[in-house]
XYZ file of C-alpha atoms in Angstrom:
761
model
C 0.000 0.000 0.000
C 1.202 3.471 -0.810
C 2.136 5.406 2.309
C 0.474 8.458 0.819
C -2.898 6.878 -0.035
C -6.058 8.753 0.856
C -6.951 6.316 3.631
C -3.513 6.679 5.162
C -3.739 10.477 5.027
C -7.140 10.462 6.704
C -5.892 8.341 9.609
C -2.742 10.431 9.902
C -4.797 13.643 9.849
C -6.942 12.359 12.713
C -3.913 11.541 14.846
C -2.324 14.877 14.037
C -5.508 16.715 15.032
C -5.449 14.940 18.385
C -1.774 15.817 18.708
C -2.493 19.450 17.900
C -4.887 19.876 20.843
C -2.186 19.896 23.549
C 0.148 21.672 21.138
C -2.443 24.393 20.640
C -2.924 24.694 24.391
C 0.834 24.989 24.814
C 0.969 27.582 22.076
C -1.732 29.641 23.752
C 0.155 29.428 27.042
C 3.324 30.436 25.264
C 1.600 33.418 23.647
C 0.185 34.447 27.020
C 3.643 34.218 28.614
C 5.119 36.222 25.735
C 2.443 38.899 26.080
C 2.960 39.129 29.846
C 6.742 39.335 29.372
C 6.456 42.078 26.777
C 3.893 43.986 28.852
C 6.169 43.722 31.877
C 9.096 45.083 29.870
C 6.987 47.980 28.588
C 5.773 48.826 32.089
C 9.338 48.662 33.396
C 10.547 50.978 30.637
C 7.707 53.414 31.281
C 8.440 53.318 35.018
C 12.113 54.091 34.336
C 11.145 57.063 32.150
C 8.755 58.353 34.821
C 11.456 57.988 37.470
C 13.878 60.016 35.358
C 11.200 62.678 34.907
C 10.479 62.856 38.632
C 14.162 63.153 39.550
C 14.689 65.940 37.012
C 11.565 67.763 38.216
C 12.786 67.628 41.830
C 16.104 69.131 40.780
C 14.344 71.892 38.851
C 12.157 72.576 41.886
C 15.340 72.958 43.914
C 16.582 75.498 41.358
C 13.313 77.416 41.513
C 13.477 77.286 45.303
C 16.937 78.783 45.134
C 15.626 81.770 43.109
C 12.863 82.287 45.671
C 15.404 82.248 48.505
C 17.337 84.941 46.694
C 14.151 86.969 46.321
C 13.700 87.133 50.100
C 17.392 87.608 50.877
C 17.706 90.966 52.664
C 21.280 91.565 51.568
C 20.349 90.897 47.950
C 17.315 93.154 48.148
C 19.540 95.925 49.558
C 21.915 95.524 46.605
C 19.035 95.585 44.123
C 18.071 99.117 44.998
C 21.641 100.429 44.815
C 22.585 102.586 41.873
C 25.742 102.668 39.813
C 26.920 105.818 41.634
C 26.790 103.954 44.932
C 29.161 101.162 43.869
C 32.091 102.260 46.100
C 29.892 102.058 49.165
C 28.626 98.630 48.162
C 31.950 96.965 47.548
C 31.932 95.157 50.823
C 28.267 94.181 50.496
C 28.900 92.803 47.003
C 31.946 90.846 48.155
C 30.017 89.421 51.117
C 27.071 88.443 48.878
C 29.418 86.738 46.403
C 30.919 84.760 49.278
C 27.470 83.758 50.545
C 26.437 82.586 47.061
C 29.387 80.181 46.994
C 27.683 77.990 49.592
C 24.824 77.303 47.144
C 27.133 76.174 44.368
C 28.984 73.835 46.744
C 25.842 72.081 48.020
C 23.905 71.620 44.740
C 25.545 70.558 41.462
C 22.684 72.186 39.503
C 23.776 75.553 41.014
C 27.467 75.376 40.128
C 27.076 77.922 37.348
C 24.732 80.874 37.933
C 24.963 84.659 38.130
C 22.847 87.607 39.281
C 22.582 90.843 37.320
C 21.620 94.052 39.150
C 19.877 96.424 36.780
C 20.424 99.719 38.596
C 24.079 99.219 39.500
C 24.877 97.316 36.237
C 26.851 94.688 38.208
C 26.992 90.901 37.705
C 27.471 88.744 40.757
C 28.657 85.110 40.589
C 29.640 82.689 43.400
C 32.930 84.201 44.636
C 33.206 86.909 41.932
C 31.889 90.405 41.162
C 31.882 91.906 37.641
C 31.480 95.680 37.549
C 31.551 95.658 33.774
C 29.051 93.176 32.196
C 30.940 93.132 28.923
C 33.960 91.676 30.740
C 31.692 88.935 32.073
C 30.295 88.381 28.559
C 33.801 87.823 27.160
C 34.314 84.942 29.596
C 30.758 83.616 29.910
C 28.545 83.881 26.830
C 26.084 81.984 24.660
C 27.508 81.106 21.263
C 25.787 82.970 18.467
C 24.256 85.578 20.787
C 25.712 89.095 20.653
C 26.398 91.120 23.756
C 23.568 93.517 23.042
C 21.071 90.676 22.415
C 22.253 88.833 25.513
C 21.878 91.890 27.724
C 18.526 92.841 26.300
C 16.867 89.400 25.955
C 18.374 87.655 28.972
C 19.330 90.311 31.563
C 16.922 93.210 31.099
C 13.737 91.518 29.873
C 11.353 90.310 32.586
C 11.332 86.530 33.182
C 9.252 84.250 35.349
C 11.053 80.926 35.712
C 11.694 80.952 31.960
C 13.769 78.110 30.577
C 15.925 78.831 27.579
C 16.467 75.798 25.315
C 19.710 73.888 25.163
C 22.432 75.737 23.275
C 26.191 76.071 23.137
C 27.774 78.115 25.941
C 31.418 79.146 26.450
C 32.886 79.548 29.920
C 36.555 80.370 30.324
C 37.028 79.495 26.672
C 35.640 75.999 27.315
C 32.541 75.235 25.166
C 29.713 73.074 26.425
C 25.944 72.842 26.102
C 23.542 74.082 28.738
C 20.009 75.282 29.220
C 19.266 78.363 31.312
C 16.590 79.010 33.920
C 15.994 82.796 34.160
C 14.072 84.529 36.967
C 13.561 88.265 37.436
C 13.648 89.746 40.937
C 11.660 90.720 42.843
C 9.221 87.915 42.000
C 6.334 90.273 41.289
C 8.291 92.682 39.109
C 6.591 91.988 35.791
C 7.576 95.116 33.916
C 10.474 96.682 35.858
C 12.697 93.996 37.368
C 15.612 95.145 39.503
C 17.697 91.974 39.181
C 17.876 88.859 37.071
C 19.061 85.421 38.183
C 20.405 83.151 35.434
C 21.062 79.493 36.362
C 22.964 77.482 33.737
C 22.358 73.713 33.901
C 24.848 71.701 31.875
C 23.585 69.173 29.371
C 25.426 66.247 30.902
C 23.708 66.773 34.269
C 20.236 66.541 32.700
C 21.255 63.844 30.217
C 22.520 61.706 33.088
C 18.888 61.244 34.115
C 18.062 59.928 30.611
C 21.136 57.775 30.055
C 19.503 54.890 31.845
C 17.355 54.349 28.705
C 20.422 53.948 26.512
C 22.599 52.161 29.073
C 19.964 49.652 30.155
C 17.975 49.171 26.949
C 20.256 50.459 24.189
C 17.663 53.090 23.297
C 17.447 56.867 23.241
C 15.570 59.690 24.955
C 14.992 63.420 24.634
C 12.973 66.202 26.244
C 10.965 68.883 24.451
C 9.416 71.962 26.021
C 5.806 72.952 25.578
C 6.729 74.861 22.415
C 8.205 71.774 20.761
C 11.870 72.802 21.178
C 14.286 70.042 22.056
C 15.853 70.810 25.418
C 18.134 67.815 25.841
C 18.768 64.530 24.067
C 20.586 61.290 24.884
C 21.498 58.458 22.542
C 20.135 60.252 19.458
C 21.314 63.147 17.320
C 19.296 66.337 16.989
C 18.939 65.832 13.239
C 17.492 62.360 13.778
C 14.859 63.681 16.208
C 13.222 65.797 13.528
C 12.944 62.736 11.253
C 11.157 60.559 13.808
C 7.580 59.597 13.012
C 4.814 58.116 15.094
C 5.879 59.780 18.344
C 3.146 59.476 21.027
C 1.736 62.736 22.351
C 2.028 61.631 25.981
C -1.625 62.370 26.638
C -3.896 59.753 28.201
C -4.414 56.911 25.748
C -1.394 57.840 23.636
C 1.628 57.033 25.800
C 3.239 54.174 23.875
C 3.480 53.083 20.252
C 5.337 50.224 18.582
C 6.553 51.307 15.147
C 9.464 50.324 12.931
C 10.714 47.825 15.497
C 10.974 50.476 18.234
C 8.798 51.039 21.278
C 8.220 54.784 21.611
C 7.131 56.191 24.981
C 6.066 59.731 25.852
C 4.936 61.322 29.132
C 4.058 64.945 29.871
C 5.316 66.771 32.955
C 2.545 68.376 34.980
C 5.104 70.776 36.466
C 6.788 72.171 33.357
C 4.654 70.892 30.476
C 7.764 69.236 29.005
C 7.361 66.043 26.984
C 9.756 63.241 27.929
C 10.192 60.799 25.027
C 12.144 57.542 24.930
C 12.702 54.894 22.283
C 13.581 51.290 23.098
C 14.455 48.660 20.445
C 11.956 45.831 20.279
C 14.701 43.254 20.730
C 15.640 44.795 24.083
C 12.070 44.274 25.262
C 12.024 40.672 24.053
C 15.109 39.434 25.893
C 13.085 37.543 28.458
C 10.412 36.640 25.933
C 13.022 35.152 23.583
C 14.270 32.904 26.332
C 10.746 31.621 26.889
C 10.333 31.250 23.125
C 13.542 29.255 22.757
C 12.666 26.789 25.486
C 9.075 26.462 24.302
C 10.075 25.723 20.714
C 12.551 23.048 21.761
C 10.002 21.256 23.930
C 7.180 21.651 21.386
C 9.319 20.457 18.456
C 10.439 17.387 20.344
C 6.841 16.556 21.331
C 5.566 17.077 17.777
C 8.329 14.928 16.287
C 7.578 12.080 18.682
C 3.828 12.425 18.083
C 4.315 12.495 14.295
C 6.323 9.286 14.321
C 3.678 7.570 16.441
C 0.924 8.896 14.144
C 2.717 7.560 11.054
C 3.011 4.107 12.596
C -0.623 3.896 13.734
C -1.965 5.364 10.482
C -0.063 2.811 8.428
C -1.212 -0.156 10.517
C -4.891 0.869 10.503
C -5.142 1.855 6.834
C -3.718 -1.371 5.345
C -6.915 -3.493 5.502
C -9.207 -0.660 4.367
C -6.949 0.180 1.456
C -6.989 -3.435 0.273
C -10.783 -3.471 0.297
C -10.969 -0.166 -1.582
C -8.593 -1.440 -4.229
C -10.809 -4.454 -4.878
C -13.911 -2.238 -5.282
C -12.078 0.196 -7.565
C -10.770 -2.597 -9.774
C -14.292 -3.949 -10.331
C -16.332 -0.735 -10.315
C -13.789 1.882 -11.330
C -15.256 4.530 -8.997
C -13.514 7.557 -7.488
C -13.485 7.866 -3.696
C -12.931 11.637 -3.850
C -16.668 12.184 -4.357
C -17.524 10.449 -1.074
C -17.294 11.894 2.395
C -14.992 9.067 3.470
C -13.964 5.584 2.460
C -16.647 3.881 4.549
C -19.353 5.976 2.919
C -17.837 5.098 -0.458
C -17.972 1.386 0.212
C -21.511 1.528 1.612
C -23.157 3.691 -1.047
C -21.044 3.232 -4.148
C -23.558 1.342 -6.261
C -26.525 3.447 -5.152
C -24.710 6.659 -6.032
C -23.626 5.263 -9.393
C -27.157 4.285 -10.402
C -28.692 7.546 -9.163
C -26.162 9.735 -10.960
C -26.543 7.735 -14.140
C -30.332 8.107 -14.168
C -30.111 11.799 -13.328
C -27.642 12.464 -16.127
C -29.693 10.515 -18.619
C -32.829 12.420 -17.646
C -31.114 15.812 -17.981
C -29.729 14.942 -21.397
C -33.100 13.716 -22.585
C -34.735 16.930 -21.370
C -32.249 19.164 -23.120
C -31.978 17.253 -26.384
C -35.417 18.187 -27.823
C -34.713 21.857 -27.202
C -31.371 21.626 -28.963
C -32.902 19.702 -31.856
C -35.734 22.193 -32.187
C -33.279 25.115 -32.300
C -31.154 23.290 -34.868
C -34.122 22.681 -37.170
C -35.156 26.342 -36.940
C -31.665 27.455 -37.897
C -31.699 25.075 -40.874
C -35.023 26.500 -42.053
C -33.945 30.126 -41.695
C -30.429 29.587 -43.105
C -28.794 30.899 -39.957
C -25.588 28.864 -40.331
C -22.665 30.792 -41.754
C -20.468 27.814 -42.600
C -20.697 24.080 -43.206
C -18.323 23.415 -40.321
C -20.660 25.146 -37.872
C -23.649 23.203 -39.235
C -21.903 19.841 -38.898
C -20.734 20.646 -35.352
C -24.266 21.496 -34.187
C -25.648 18.476 -36.035
C -23.308 16.169 -34.143
C -24.270 17.820 -30.844
C -28.029 17.376 -31.376
C -27.852 13.874 -32.850
C -29.675 14.868 -36.068
C -27.863 13.337 -39.022
C -27.752 15.340 -42.231
C -27.729 12.769 -45.029
C -27.551 15.531 -47.710
C -30.428 13.894 -49.646
C -33.048 15.879 -51.618
C -36.254 16.894 -49.881
C -38.948 19.497 -49.394
C -39.657 22.163 -46.822
C -43.275 22.318 -45.738
C -45.282 24.712 -43.571
C -48.497 23.375 -41.960
C -51.154 25.792 -40.691
C -53.989 24.769 -38.402
C -57.095 26.361 -39.910
C -60.022 27.953 -38.116
C -58.146 29.846 -35.400
C -57.401 33.127 -37.091
C -57.521 36.157 -34.823
C -58.462 34.161 -31.684
C -55.943 34.464 -28.841
C -57.763 33.210 -25.750
C -55.948 30.986 -23.282
C -58.147 28.001 -24.168
C -57.393 28.380 -27.893
C -53.639 28.684 -27.277
C -53.763 25.504 -25.188
C -55.780 23.718 -27.890
C -53.283 24.752 -30.545
C -50.396 23.467 -28.418
C -52.131 20.069 -28.097
C -52.858 20.066 -31.816
C -49.227 20.679 -32.719
C -48.139 17.883 -30.396
C -50.635 15.439 -31.949
C -49.470 16.305 -35.475
C -45.808 15.743 -34.486
C -46.598 12.303 -33.107
C -48.536 11.385 -36.229
C -45.657 12.544 -38.466
C -43.224 10.324 -36.535
C -45.447 7.321 -37.251
C -45.664 8.280 -40.914
C -41.862 8.583 -41.373
C -39.349 8.984 -38.553
C -37.022 10.878 -40.924
C -39.380 13.865 -40.967
C -38.056 16.821 -38.941
C -40.709 19.062 -37.370
C -40.637 22.223 -35.245
C -43.146 24.807 -34.039
C -43.350 27.937 -36.155
C -45.754 30.165 -34.281
C -48.806 29.179 -32.294
C -50.751 27.693 -35.270
C -47.974 26.491 -37.602
C -45.545 23.606 -37.913
C -42.419 23.718 -40.098
C -41.387 20.385 -41.631
C -38.460 18.944 -43.530
C -39.738 16.091 -45.698
C -37.296 13.615 -47.257
C -37.789 13.315 -51.017
C -36.967 9.624 -50.962
C -40.651 8.839 -50.513
C -41.261 9.929 -54.119
C -39.407 11.568 -56.951
C -42.512 13.315 -58.308
C -43.610 16.856 -57.511
C -46.841 18.851 -57.714
C -50.508 18.107 -57.521
C -51.383 14.504 -58.377
C -47.948 13.115 -57.552
C -47.604 10.194 -55.195
C -46.061 12.559 -52.614
C -49.063 14.863 -52.986
C -51.444 11.918 -52.446
C -49.578 10.801 -49.318
C -49.761 14.322 -47.885
C -53.467 14.604 -48.663
C -54.127 11.242 -47.033
C -52.255 12.442 -43.954
C -54.285 15.670 -43.790
C -57.541 13.764 -44.305
C -56.611 11.213 -41.627
C -55.735 14.021 -39.208
C -59.111 15.635 -39.782
C -61.023 12.358 -39.384
C -59.187 11.260 -36.224
C -58.463 14.544 -34.458
C -60.797 17.014 -36.219
C -57.789 19.136 -37.165
C -58.173 21.083 -40.429
C -54.845 22.133 -41.965
C -53.363 23.896 -44.982
C -49.894 22.886 -46.192
C -47.508 25.026 -48.208
C -44.669 23.059 -49.879
C -41.603 24.713 -51.373
C -39.461 23.550 -54.214
C -37.136 20.582 -53.924
C -33.799 21.206 -52.194
C -30.770 19.183 -53.196
C -28.456 20.189 -50.346
C -28.837 21.460 -46.807
C -27.874 24.908 -48.036
C -31.062 24.991 -50.152
C -33.354 24.223 -47.198
C -33.829 27.907 -46.358
C -34.821 28.640 -49.981
C -37.349 25.823 -50.009
C -38.791 26.978 -46.689
C -39.207 30.533 -47.974
C -41.107 29.124 -50.921
C -43.302 27.110 -48.588
C -44.118 30.266 -46.636
C -44.941 32.110 -49.820
C -47.062 29.249 -51.108
C -49.090 29.247 -47.900
C -49.399 33.030 -48.038
C -50.663 32.930 -51.639
C -53.444 30.480 -50.696
C -56.922 31.981 -50.475
C -59.069 31.172 -47.391
C -60.800 27.792 -47.696
C -62.877 25.558 -45.462
C -61.200 22.242 -46.335
C -57.601 21.068 -45.820
C -55.461 21.787 -48.857
C -51.913 21.408 -50.145
C -50.426 24.349 -52.023
C -47.278 23.742 -54.046
C -45.039 26.719 -54.587
C -44.541 25.749 -58.198
C -48.328 25.901 -58.793
C -49.214 28.880 -56.598
C -50.592 32.036 -58.186
C -47.651 34.347 -57.602
C -47.194 37.930 -58.579
C -44.784 37.711 -61.509
C -44.497 41.419 -62.071
C -42.656 42.098 -58.739
C -39.068 41.112 -58.167
C -38.194 38.592 -55.432
C -35.610 39.710 -52.843
C -36.916 39.344 -49.252
C -35.098 40.772 -46.239
C -34.154 37.288 -45.035
C -32.308 36.597 -48.264
C -30.501 39.916 -48.061
C -29.441 39.295 -44.440
C -28.197 35.782 -45.290
C -26.195 37.211 -48.175
C -24.588 39.774 -45.834
C -23.828 37.147 -43.170
C -22.338 34.726 -45.699
C -20.071 37.359 -47.246
C -18.930 38.595 -43.814
C -17.970 35.004 -43.002
C -15.945 34.748 -46.237
C -18.060 31.910 -47.703
C -17.709 32.702 -51.417
C -19.324 29.489 -52.702
C -22.367 29.919 -50.496
C -22.668 33.545 -51.593
C -22.625 32.506 -55.261
C -25.241 29.831 -54.576
C -27.573 32.405 -52.984
C -26.935 34.732 -55.966
C -27.856 31.955 -58.435
C -31.094 31.306 -56.553
C -32.060 34.974 -56.669
C -31.197 35.301 -60.373
C -33.110 32.161 -61.241
C -36.107 33.246 -59.174
C -36.230 36.699 -60.806
C -35.034 36.114 -64.372
C -36.134 32.530 -65.061
C -39.307 32.081 -63.065
C -40.529 35.678 -63.478
C -40.928 38.093 -66.351
C -39.814 41.372 -64.833
C -40.322 44.686 -66.495
C -37.312 46.878 -67.190
C -38.105 49.028 -64.140
C -38.448 45.987 -61.835
C -35.249 44.523 -63.272
C -33.376 47.752 -62.564
C -34.900 47.916 -59.088
C -33.817 44.322 -58.312
C -30.248 44.892 -59.514
C -30.136 48.147 -57.539
C -31.179 46.231 -54.399
C -28.399 43.678 -55.018
C -25.882 46.470 -55.437
C -27.234 48.127 -52.277
C -26.621 44.924 -50.320
C -22.977 44.885 -51.389
C -22.628 48.566 -50.546
C -24.247 48.050 -47.115
C -21.622 45.457 -46.406
C -18.906 48.044 -46.983
C -20.293 50.169 -44.152
C -19.178 47.512 -41.664
C -16.049 48.087 -39.570
C -14.511 44.898 -40.932
C -13.284 46.668 -44.069
C -10.739 49.415 -44.547
C -11.682 52.636 -46.307
C -9.378 51.863 -49.223
C -10.870 48.391 -49.821
C -14.419 49.700 -49.384
C -13.773 52.348 -52.001
C -12.384 49.681 -54.339
C -15.518 47.539 -53.909
C -17.812 50.555 -54.384
C -16.036 51.293 -57.623
C -16.511 47.686 -58.809
C -20.193 47.715 -57.765
C -20.704 50.969 -59.593
C -19.665 49.266 -62.863
C -22.531 46.730 -62.590
C -25.240 47.795 -65.066
C -28.896 46.690 -64.681
C -29.189 46.522 -68.475
C -26.558 43.729 -68.735
C -27.802 40.270 -69.621
C -28.062 37.620 -66.893
C -24.688 36.033 -67.735
C -22.787 39.311 -67.611
C -24.652 40.421 -64.483
C -23.890 37.141 -62.724
C -20.224 37.312 -63.683
C -19.875 40.900 -62.425
C -21.525 40.231 -59.067
C -19.606 36.971 -58.559
C -16.398 38.885 -59.188
C -17.306 41.305 -56.383
C -18.226 38.379 -54.110
C -14.840 36.739 -54.764
C -13.085 40.009 -54.017
C -14.949 40.546 -50.715
C -14.559 36.954 -49.500
C -10.889 36.936 -50.463
C -10.344 40.031 -48.370
C -12.271 38.517 -45.438
C -10.260 35.282 -45.630
C -7.015 37.242 -45.781
C -7.955 39.376 -42.768
C -9.063 36.275 -40.897
C -5.772 34.558 -41.606
C -3.820 37.631 -40.492
C -5.816 37.878 -37.249
C -5.289 34.215 -36.546
C -1.564 34.530 -37.187
C -1.416 37.571 -34.899
C -3.262 35.626 -32.199
C -0.854 32.702 -32.541
C 2.086 35.109 -32.307
C 0.557 36.678 -29.174
C 0.277 33.207 -27.668
C 3.928 32.542 -28.474
C 4.937 35.868 -26.892
C 2.988 35.015 -23.751
C 4.625 31.593 -23.583
C 8.099 33.128 -23.903
C 7.214 35.596 -21.141
C 5.558 33.177 -18.686
C 7.302 29.872 -19.379
C 9.120 30.135 -16.050
C 5.858 30.024 -14.051
C 5.206 26.522 -12.670
C 1.436 27.102 -12.655
C 1.268 28.255 -16.290
C -2.057 27.059 -17.710
C -4.243 27.466 -20.770
C -6.503 29.708 -18.689
C -3.610 32.082 -17.893
C -2.578 32.246 -21.550
C -6.176 32.892 -22.616
C -6.464 35.695 -20.049
C -3.286 37.337 -21.353
C -4.373 37.064 -24.993
C -8.030 37.909 -24.321
C -9.495 34.945 -26.244
C -11.466 31.819 -25.152
C -9.421 28.807 -24.073
C -10.907 26.334 -26.558
C -10.475 28.794 -29.431
C -6.804 29.322 -28.592
C -6.167 25.592 -28.229
C -7.757 24.638 -31.571
C -6.336 27.668 -33.431
C -2.816 26.975 -32.156
C -3.056 23.320 -33.148
C -4.357 24.286 -36.601
C -1.560 26.791 -37.327
C 1.394 25.178 -35.516
C 0.543 21.542 -36.118
C 1.157 20.563 -32.486
C -0.437 20.968 -29.092
C 0.117 24.222 -27.229
C 1.773 22.660 -24.199
C 4.094 20.604 -26.381
C 5.423 23.964 -27.573
C 5.606 25.218 -23.964
C 7.642 22.180 -23.002
C 9.981 22.599 -25.977
C 10.569 26.282 -25.144
C 11.325 25.367 -21.548
C 13.796 22.745 -22.665
C 15.521 25.195 -25.023
C 16.029 27.633 -22.160
C 17.123 24.784 -19.906
C 19.808 23.765 -22.436
C 21.107 27.321 -22.429
C 21.173 27.454 -18.612
C 22.954 24.110 -18.364
C 25.975 25.783 -19.918
C 26.340 27.767 -16.660
C 28.069 25.479 -14.152
C 27.178 27.792 -11.268
C 23.485 26.788 -11.481
C 22.362 23.456 -10.059
C 19.836 21.188 -11.771
C 17.248 22.052 -9.099
C 17.767 25.782 -9.673
C 17.431 25.388 -13.440
C 14.233 23.366 -12.963
C 12.733 26.234 -10.968
C 13.845 28.837 -13.526
C 12.162 27.045 -16.442
C 8.858 26.425 -14.655
C 9.107 23.080 -12.843
C 8.272 22.639 -9.166
C 9.999 19.286 -9.041
C 13.500 18.543 -10.257
C 12.355 14.958 -10.875
C 9.620 16.121 -13.276
C 12.146 18.377 -15.022
C 14.591 15.495 -15.520
C 11.873 13.281 -17.016
C 10.656 16.029 -19.353
C 14.222 16.887 -20.437
C 15.004 13.276 -21.267
C 11.710 12.889 -23.139
C 12.357 15.973 -25.305
C 16.160 15.937 -25.619
C 16.830 12.198 -25.381
C 19.388 12.529 -22.554
C 19.335 13.568 -18.910
C 20.313 17.129 -17.911
C 23.519 15.890 -16.275
C 24.623 14.047 -19.408
C 23.779 17.059 -21.560
C 25.842 19.344 -19.294
C 28.806 16.964 -19.492
C 28.567 16.929 -23.288
C 28.885 20.722 -23.327
C 32.260 20.517 -21.590
């Protein structure tokens, strides 16, 4: 038994499903552990960021507290009201204040670099130093890129209320570094006219030290922005990179963390300063613990699945052996396919019942559809709707109606006595009458073909083999009259029958049927059943014969390129008008003009180019109504040959273009393993069956034989490259399996790919 039989796979699938239950439970537990681990890491990171924020806020509060202490310092207040003229008297007070300020810088590292500017005395005071000339202080301590005038006006003179200037470069004693400045005007309530200004410079590394935990611990980055969106300090990331970041959380409730581009981004907003603290942590740093859990889980799960799979293979093999043997016996004797059954047991139990039921159902459906197809086929024969003999033979084979190409007659039966009555009862009675007549015709001769032609008419095709005579008094006429009389006696059905002229080929059936219609139309109303032969009917000989149906058939035939059929229709029309009728000169001219009009109408179709249409119009214009029948026939046949030749040429060109498109598609898509006729048809925009038959007709071989040959040609070229393996070449030329490629290559080229490669070297 094959290890990969359907029975074996079903058993194995069952065991694997059972095995997957604990595996699924383990997977869910693993996912839960992973989620908890990741959530824990995110919470830890957020807690670290909050801790850094709180520490920095406490230090800033200390700085603000320092400015408030200065505001209530009596010595400082005394110096604030001193003027520049009083400097000599304040020397000692300034020196003492500078000494007192030194204690602040020694106890708090955030206060190591600050100064106080007194507006009225124009003096700058620093811990341990007094500058009587601010421009001397500016030369030693200044912001890079800020002029002395701007610094004095914007920083020292302007009123500030705990304003924080963003991080920028600052030079102190010719040593550059970055710092942000907290500026406070004194007294605290001096909004417009401050008397002193305290400037506290906080170095970048002191603030960044609070954020370095994000980069040191997680390998991430962090930065702080003020409430105006200016970056105050950054750690682990360049300033230029901050502006390029996307998907940064706002820090508001509900938008604190986002995971984007493999980075967890966190943001929190300070209630004290309104600053936004933002940190980014790589996803891998968060998954350190989770990856450990994942590694252990995968090892245990893989080992369990491998052991379970081996056990499932063993049990599936042992249990499927007897069932497979039984199935093989049933298949050998019945030849059924188990794929249509739910399972093998259902197949064994209901195989014969299903077979019989499906067979009866299919037979019933075919029997129900066949009469409809036959009826449509007969109608198309009568109306001459077929454009080519090939189409007629194909439909004939489909419907089961054999065309023996023997002579016969077309006949049109009309049930008399129902003219102008359209009640439901009459329509039902006519339907029953038509059915009864059909059954009676089958008993008379099963070769007779009949179809409904309106509510009160039946169209018939009568084989001429019953008699060779024609017209009233012939044996065929007597048989028809006996049939009509018998129908009246048995079923009380009164009928008139119009019979057209004899047809000698299936192409003449439409002509004979038109004659039958005309014969029945020429008949005067009568109480008794009658047979009217077209050859004996009183027809109007002064009018030319060229009905719309004949004109439309002529147009259809010429558009299809059927020159012989077009000439046959022309001969019928000429015979009908010039042999059977005596047309006046005016009627003759009118008939020829109608013929010429049909040819000119055809030129209005999009199938013809303007140049060819003009050529045909010129040839049609040369046809003269006064020409004798032979000359007229020759001229029109010449135009028919010219039109059909053009149509055949265009058809051949289109077919060749289609075949070339198919070849182009094959060359483009040959490397696709799933290349199919459907895909090629979609690319070309034509039906699958049309492409398949057209390709076979023009190329002389099946489409996929060409696909295989093209693949092998490319494979031979690729085999010259020693860097490509056989498996790689198989994939490049459209084969999923290297084994299938080797078999195809040997079938087409006669040798294996390996031998062919060796022969190249």
